[in-house]
């Protein structure tokens, strides 16, 4: 009896080994999948809302780009690819965009998502009662939208039409080669009509009513604490979404986030404390330096003497040691800027900034050149130059830059510089009212196209707070906007930039990079130079 | 007595109304508005928003509307967070702050009063010196420094305690010490000096002369009187601890009320500034009132006569 038992045991063991051997490959696969597919990422700021139709708050971006999906998205190479739209065609006159939506698109609650939903969502943004903040991104481009928003036209006259369930047609007021990039902004995300109507402005406040259409859907909203999201089984590409859970935790102090990352409580952080950057650069394998499509520059009041003289502005710009600012003051990973338009855009492999001039500027200070330029403007050795009022908005980093600039100008140009600060709301009103000499400013792009920068110096444009006006520049920008051939448009933009920078109506400091923390075992994530974080392809591999 | 309480109640409501009106005009006097954001809004959008929130009405009309809502307990909508009401902020944030505050108060009382008593009774000896060294450190070092040091030591170096959040009960330890450090030290010093003063008074000598044990002298006769200054500061201290600290909540990533105090002002979120100020003021006034009532219990010499 005992022998039989022993024999059976041996047989069983052998069988087990055989089956185990036969399944070895599968067994390895399961081990990979056994790693818990949960990503916890720290955000430093709570957005002021997560209704994609309403908010223009950049803090909402990590949430909105993962729970919603508009017609197009950016891929890992920063190119626009289909999102909810499978493909699209643009009419020859560049005015009509026809989108073919993917088949069987669904909302996270399982209900069908059709072209009509997009029409509803975009018209919703155009209802003044909604209080949408990114309305301009629709009214500036879509035919009839501005009139509809103003209440002088009806919905039928707006160039947003559902041809059938899977075909959406958008008509523009004028050709804009970069419009497809604008469609990548979250204001063009679809919003579920049923929940938005039933719950009114409360639909974004609870996970149950927060219906979305992206790779993830909301599971829990805890105000002040974070968002818990799970994979959306109704997403068209759900089979390729590997993360099961995506947590965004608000950890306002980036230093706390670093400690938590070190302890393994979180896997990444949106912000990195600048004081820790030099150390992290040397020691951390979680530090990720993302090029950012933005420029930090200083406004110069071009409407006020002596700053109305381009030579004075050029002298000021030449006297700045950008390398010292970046390496010693900021201790950051940014790059010296000689123009308003950040690099990063390209057409058919030709980079926008290829062969671009330095416009007389250099990475380190050109002291002699700057002094000569100031003398030419009538202020040899800074004599007779009025006290320069250098203003900034209250912010520790900006304060350090401003103090360094003050020292550079005083030493290099022999002029007197007075520094003053106000909190943003007050500061910005003064800048808009041209009530300043030189002031801290910058621009982070909305879409991956240089045209996001050009309006900053167009006469009387909303964001032109410099008092600068040049009809030649305005005309070239207009031409570039209307040009449907991307390569030609790029050429015109370069001409416009040359015209602009010859006048130096700003003091470029640096092109931004954006340091983030992401643990090395997190793979497959994408963060674009627009700071759009796409985690649909992310996974944990430990 | 009842008349006195009734009078205090009326005064409290009046004080709150005055605070509401003052804050209302003060915040409208600061330049900028709720929609002066990093990204400037086109004029027509700003106009639509102003209409949506009735900010285009005249100030007196806005004030009357606001007070009307206030009397019904409605603190109005947040201008910054669409769909959220100021009541929501308080409902979400206050329990977190209050929970942390309550634990902190227990910690503060449990540590400071014995510390002060021991220091006073062992005046000049090592127990006194040690207590006062700890108390001086607590009073002089700001809470954010204490918080950072604690986090560096216990979360980063030793890895014993979480660096953020209340996910685990141990998450309370560091914020409680950092938040309570100042109050604990201040109260310990106050307790010590107040007890020392009382112990030098005639009636204590009388008590001793009666042959009472030292324990009875201290607990029955000295402590009750020595507690009066402590109770006086305890009221506002409790109010401050319960309503949250911006700095501590920020460092330890706690979703409390503290941040709304500060961010609503930079955001010019008018209703939130008002609502939170009124909430805080109510809390403070009620605490002060409770302290006044508490005097009756601990000091028989204090009486609130009607008509006084």
PDB file of C-alpha atoms in Angstrom, chain B residues 6-145:
ATOM      1  CA  UNK B   6     -28.396  86.455  25.101  1.00  0.00           C
ATOM      2  CA  UNK B   7     -26.490  89.746  24.930  1.00  0.00           C
ATOM      3  CA  UNK B   8     -23.301  87.934  23.978  1.00  0.00           C
ATOM      4  CA  UNK B   9     -25.158  86.090  21.218  1.00  0.00           C
ATOM      5  CA  UNK B  10     -26.441  89.317  19.723  1.00  0.00           C
ATOM      6  CA  UNK B  11     -22.955  90.801  19.895  1.00  0.00           C
ATOM      7  CA  UNK B  12     -21.545  87.740  18.183  1.00  0.00           C
ATOM      8  CA  UNK B  13     -23.939  88.004  15.269  1.00  0.00           C
ATOM      9  CA  UNK B  14     -23.247  91.723  14.956  1.00  0.00           C
ATOM     10  CA  UNK B  15     -19.502  91.116  14.985  1.00  0.00           C
ATOM     11  CA  UNK B  16     -19.860  88.544  12.230  1.00  0.00           C
ATOM     12  CA  UNK B  17     -21.912  90.913  10.102  1.00  0.00           C
ATOM     13  CA  UNK B  18     -19.340  93.658  10.539  1.00  0.00           C
ATOM     14  CA  UNK B  19     -16.566  91.234   9.597  1.00  0.00           C
ATOM     15  CA  UNK B  20     -18.502  90.127   6.511  1.00  0.00           C
ATOM     16  CA  UNK B  21     -19.056  93.696   5.322  1.00  0.00           C
ATOM     17  CA  UNK B  22     -15.449  94.725   6.020  1.00  0.00           C
ATOM     18  CA  UNK B  23     -13.959  91.737   4.231  1.00  0.00           C
ATOM     19  CA  UNK B  24     -16.376  92.205   1.355  1.00  0.00           C
ATOM     20  CA  UNK B  25     -15.217  95.752   0.674  1.00  0.00           C
ATOM     21  CA  UNK B  26     -11.562  95.034   1.432  1.00  0.00           C
ATOM     22  CA  UNK B  27     -11.283  92.222  -1.078  1.00  0.00           C
ATOM     23  CA  UNK B  28     -13.066  94.199  -3.772  1.00  0.00           C
ATOM     24  CA  UNK B  29     -10.551  96.956  -3.123  1.00  0.00           C
ATOM     25  CA  UNK B  30      -7.570  94.766  -4.060  1.00  0.00           C
ATOM     26  CA  UNK B  31      -6.744  95.077  -7.754  1.00  0.00           C
ATOM     27  CA  UNK B  32      -7.485  92.170 -10.066  1.00  0.00           C
ATOM     28  CA  UNK B  33     -10.479  89.902 -10.103  1.00  0.00           C
ATOM     29  CA  UNK B  34     -11.329  86.217 -10.018  1.00  0.00           C
ATOM     30  CA  UNK B  35     -10.797  85.880 -13.745  1.00  0.00           C
ATOM     31  CA  UNK B  36      -7.345  87.483 -13.957  1.00  0.00           C
ATOM     32  CA  UNK B  37      -5.672  84.155 -14.588  1.00  0.00           C
ATOM     33  CA  UNK B  38      -2.253  83.170 -15.899  1.00  0.00           C
ATOM     34  CA  UNK B  39      -3.973  82.861 -19.239  1.00  0.00           C
ATOM     35  CA  UNK B  40      -5.887  86.022 -19.844  1.00  0.00           C
ATOM     36  CA  UNK B  41      -9.459  85.526 -21.024  1.00  0.00           C
ATOM     37  CA  UNK B  42     -10.875  87.246 -24.088  1.00  0.00           C
ATOM     38  CA  UNK B  43     -13.047  90.210 -23.092  1.00  0.00           C
ATOM     39  CA  UNK B  44     -16.311  88.570 -24.154  1.00  0.00           C
ATOM     40  CA  UNK B  45     -15.577  85.438 -22.139  1.00  0.00           C
ATOM     41  CA  UNK B  46     -14.778  87.488 -19.065  1.00  0.00           C
ATOM     42  CA  UNK B  47     -17.998  89.416 -19.564  1.00  0.00           C
ATOM     43  CA  UNK B  48     -19.989  86.181 -19.803  1.00  0.00           C
ATOM     44  CA  UNK B  49     -18.376  84.938 -16.605  1.00  0.00           C
ATOM     45  CA  UNK B  50     -19.042  88.195 -14.762  1.00  0.00           C
ATOM     46  CA  UNK B  51     -22.697  87.914 -15.772  1.00  0.00           C
ATOM     47  CA  UNK B  52     -22.880  84.272 -14.768  1.00  0.00           C
ATOM     48  CA  UNK B  53     -21.741  85.056 -11.234  1.00  0.00           C
ATOM     49  CA  UNK B  54     -23.584  88.425 -10.973  1.00  0.00           C
ATOM     50  CA  UNK B  55     -20.280  90.228 -10.603  1.00  0.00           C
ATOM     51  CA  UNK B  56     -21.516  92.923 -12.971  1.00  0.00           C
ATOM     52  CA  UNK B  57     -24.030  94.122 -10.366  1.00  0.00           C
ATOM     53  CA  UNK B  58     -23.177  97.121  -8.223  1.00  0.00           C
ATOM     54  CA  UNK B  59     -21.208  96.358  -5.065  1.00  0.00           C
ATOM     55  CA  UNK B  60     -24.005  97.202  -2.593  1.00  0.00           C
ATOM     56  CA  UNK B  61     -26.366  94.938  -4.537  1.00  0.00           C
ATOM     57  CA  UNK B  62     -23.808  92.123  -4.499  1.00  0.00           C
ATOM     58  CA  UNK B  63     -23.371  92.635  -0.769  1.00  0.00           C
ATOM     59  CA  UNK B  64     -27.092  92.489  -0.072  1.00  0.00           C
ATOM     60  CA  UNK B  65     -27.401  89.326  -2.169  1.00  0.00           C
ATOM     61  CA  UNK B  66     -24.507  87.832  -0.315  1.00  0.00           C
ATOM     62  CA  UNK B  67     -25.802  88.649   3.161  1.00  0.00           C
ATOM     63  CA  UNK B  68     -29.175  87.285   2.076  1.00  0.00           C
ATOM     64  CA  UNK B  69     -27.569  83.979   1.167  1.00  0.00           C
ATOM     65  CA  UNK B  70     -25.451  84.039   4.296  1.00  0.00           C
ATOM     66  CA  UNK B  71     -28.507  84.258   6.534  1.00  0.00           C
ATOM     67  CA  UNK B  72     -29.769  81.096   4.850  1.00  0.00           C
ATOM     68  CA  UNK B  73     -26.405  79.436   5.465  1.00  0.00           C
ATOM     69  CA  UNK B  74     -25.387  79.590   1.792  1.00  0.00           C
ATOM     70  CA  UNK B  75     -21.857  80.876   1.289  1.00  0.00           C
ATOM     71  CA  UNK B  76     -22.275  81.134  -2.466  1.00  0.00           C
ATOM     72  CA  UNK B  77     -20.582  79.536  -5.469  1.00  0.00           C
ATOM     73  CA  UNK B  78     -16.824  79.424  -5.923  1.00  0.00           C
ATOM     74  CA  UNK B  79     -15.779  81.545  -8.900  1.00  0.00           C
ATOM     75  CA  UNK B  80     -12.640  79.545  -9.386  1.00  0.00           C
ATOM     76  CA  UNK B  81     -13.972  75.997  -9.240  1.00  0.00           C
ATOM     77  CA  UNK B  82     -17.080  75.785 -11.430  1.00  0.00           C
ATOM     78  CA  UNK B  83     -19.842  73.739  -9.847  1.00  0.00           C
ATOM     79  CA  UNK B  84     -18.291  73.906  -6.375  1.00  0.00           C
ATOM     80  CA  UNK B  85     -19.860  75.943  -3.605  1.00  0.00           C
ATOM     81  CA  UNK B  86     -17.961  77.405  -0.686  1.00  0.00           C
ATOM     82  CA  UNK B  87     -20.022  75.167   1.593  1.00  0.00           C
ATOM     83  CA  UNK B  88     -18.522  72.216  -0.328  1.00  0.00           C
ATOM     84  CA  UNK B  89     -14.981  73.380   0.461  1.00  0.00           C
ATOM     85  CA  UNK B  90     -15.821  73.552   4.133  1.00  0.00           C
ATOM     86  CA  UNK B  91     -17.643  70.228   4.102  1.00  0.00           C
ATOM     87  CA  UNK B  92     -14.714  68.526   2.339  1.00  0.00           C
ATOM     88  CA  UNK B  93     -11.861  70.272   4.067  1.00  0.00           C
ATOM     89  CA  UNK B  94     -13.006  70.976   7.595  1.00  0.00           C
ATOM     90  CA  UNK B  95     -13.341  67.349   8.781  1.00  0.00           C
ATOM     91  CA  UNK B  96      -9.748  66.687   7.695  1.00  0.00           C
ATOM     92  CA  UNK B  97      -8.418  69.799   9.417  1.00  0.00           C
ATOM     93  CA  UNK B  98     -10.595  69.219  12.448  1.00  0.00           C
ATOM     94  CA  UNK B  99      -9.486  65.610  12.852  1.00  0.00           C
ATOM     95  CA  UNK B 100      -5.856  66.617  12.673  1.00  0.00           C
ATOM     96  CA  UNK B 101      -6.574  69.575  14.953  1.00  0.00           C
ATOM     97  CA  UNK B 102      -8.340  67.491  17.563  1.00  0.00           C
ATOM     98  CA  UNK B 103      -5.507  64.996  17.806  1.00  0.00           C
ATOM     99  CA  UNK B 104      -3.077  67.893  17.958  1.00  0.00           C
ATOM    100  CA  UNK B 105      -5.039  69.519  20.796  1.00  0.00           C
ATOM    101  CA  UNK B 106      -4.977  66.279  22.774  1.00  0.00           C
ATOM    102  CA  UNK B 107      -1.246  66.028  22.139  1.00  0.00           C
ATOM    103  CA  UNK B 108      -0.701  69.667  23.088  1.00  0.00           C
ATOM    104  CA  UNK B 109      -2.677  69.409  26.323  1.00  0.00           C
ATOM    105  CA  UNK B 110      -1.221  66.071  27.312  1.00  0.00           C
ATOM    106  CA  UNK B 111       2.303  67.338  26.793  1.00  0.00           C
ATOM    107  CA  UNK B 112       2.242  70.998  27.750  1.00  0.00           C
ATOM    108  CA  UNK B 113       0.346  71.004  31.044  1.00  0.00           C
ATOM    109  CA  UNK B 114       2.371  68.249  32.757  1.00  0.00           C
ATOM    110  CA  UNK B 115       5.519  69.812  31.326  1.00  0.00           C
ATOM    111  CA  UNK B 116       4.619  73.217  32.746  1.00  0.00           C
ATOM    112  CA  UNK B 117       3.632  71.793  36.122  1.00  0.00           C
ATOM    113  CA  UNK B 118       6.790  69.727  36.469  1.00  0.00           C
ATOM    114  CA  UNK B 119       8.906  72.699  35.417  1.00  0.00           C
ATOM    115  CA  UNK B 120       7.232  74.953  37.969  1.00  0.00           C
ATOM    116  CA  UNK B 121       7.390  72.513  40.852  1.00  0.00           C
ATOM    117  CA  UNK B 122      10.997  71.568  40.121  1.00  0.00           C
ATOM    118  CA  UNK B 123      11.858  75.200  39.532  1.00  0.00           C
ATOM    119  CA  UNK B 124      15.543  75.604  38.731  1.00  0.00           C
ATOM    120  CA  UNK B 125      16.311  71.923  38.698  1.00  0.00           C
ATOM    121  CA  UNK B 126      17.138  69.760  35.665  1.00  0.00           C
ATOM    122  CA  UNK B 127      13.485  68.882  34.969  1.00  0.00           C
ATOM    123  CA  UNK B 128      12.752  72.595  34.673  1.00  0.00           C
ATOM    124  CA  UNK B 129      15.755  73.263  32.474  1.00  0.00           C
ATOM    125  CA  UNK B 130      14.960  70.355  30.153  1.00  0.00           C
ATOM    126  CA  UNK B 131      11.290  71.311  29.797  1.00  0.00           C
ATOM    127  CA  UNK B 132      12.167  74.897  29.075  1.00  0.00           C
ATOM    128  CA  UNK B 133      14.809  73.948  26.503  1.00  0.00           C
ATOM    129  CA  UNK B 134      12.208  71.882  24.658  1.00  0.00           C
ATOM    130  CA  UNK B 135       9.641  74.666  25.008  1.00  0.00           C
ATOM    131  CA  UNK B 136      12.060  77.321  23.781  1.00  0.00           C
ATOM    132  CA  UNK B 137      12.938  75.252  20.737  1.00  0.00           C
ATOM    133  CA  UNK B 138       9.226  74.752  20.030  1.00  0.00           C
ATOM    134  CA  UNK B 139       8.455  78.444  20.284  1.00  0.00           C
ATOM    135  CA  UNK B 140      11.411  79.694  18.268  1.00  0.00           C
ATOM    136  CA  UNK B 141      11.613  77.212  15.406  1.00  0.00           C
ATOM    137  CA  UNK B 142       8.849  77.731  12.843  1.00  0.00           C
ATOM    138  CA  UNK B 143       6.520  74.815  12.188  1.00  0.00           C
ATOM    139  CA  UNK B 144       7.622  74.333   8.586  1.00  0.00           C
ATOM    140  CA  UNK B 145      11.216  73.844   9.716  1.00  0.00           C
TER     141      UNK B 145
END
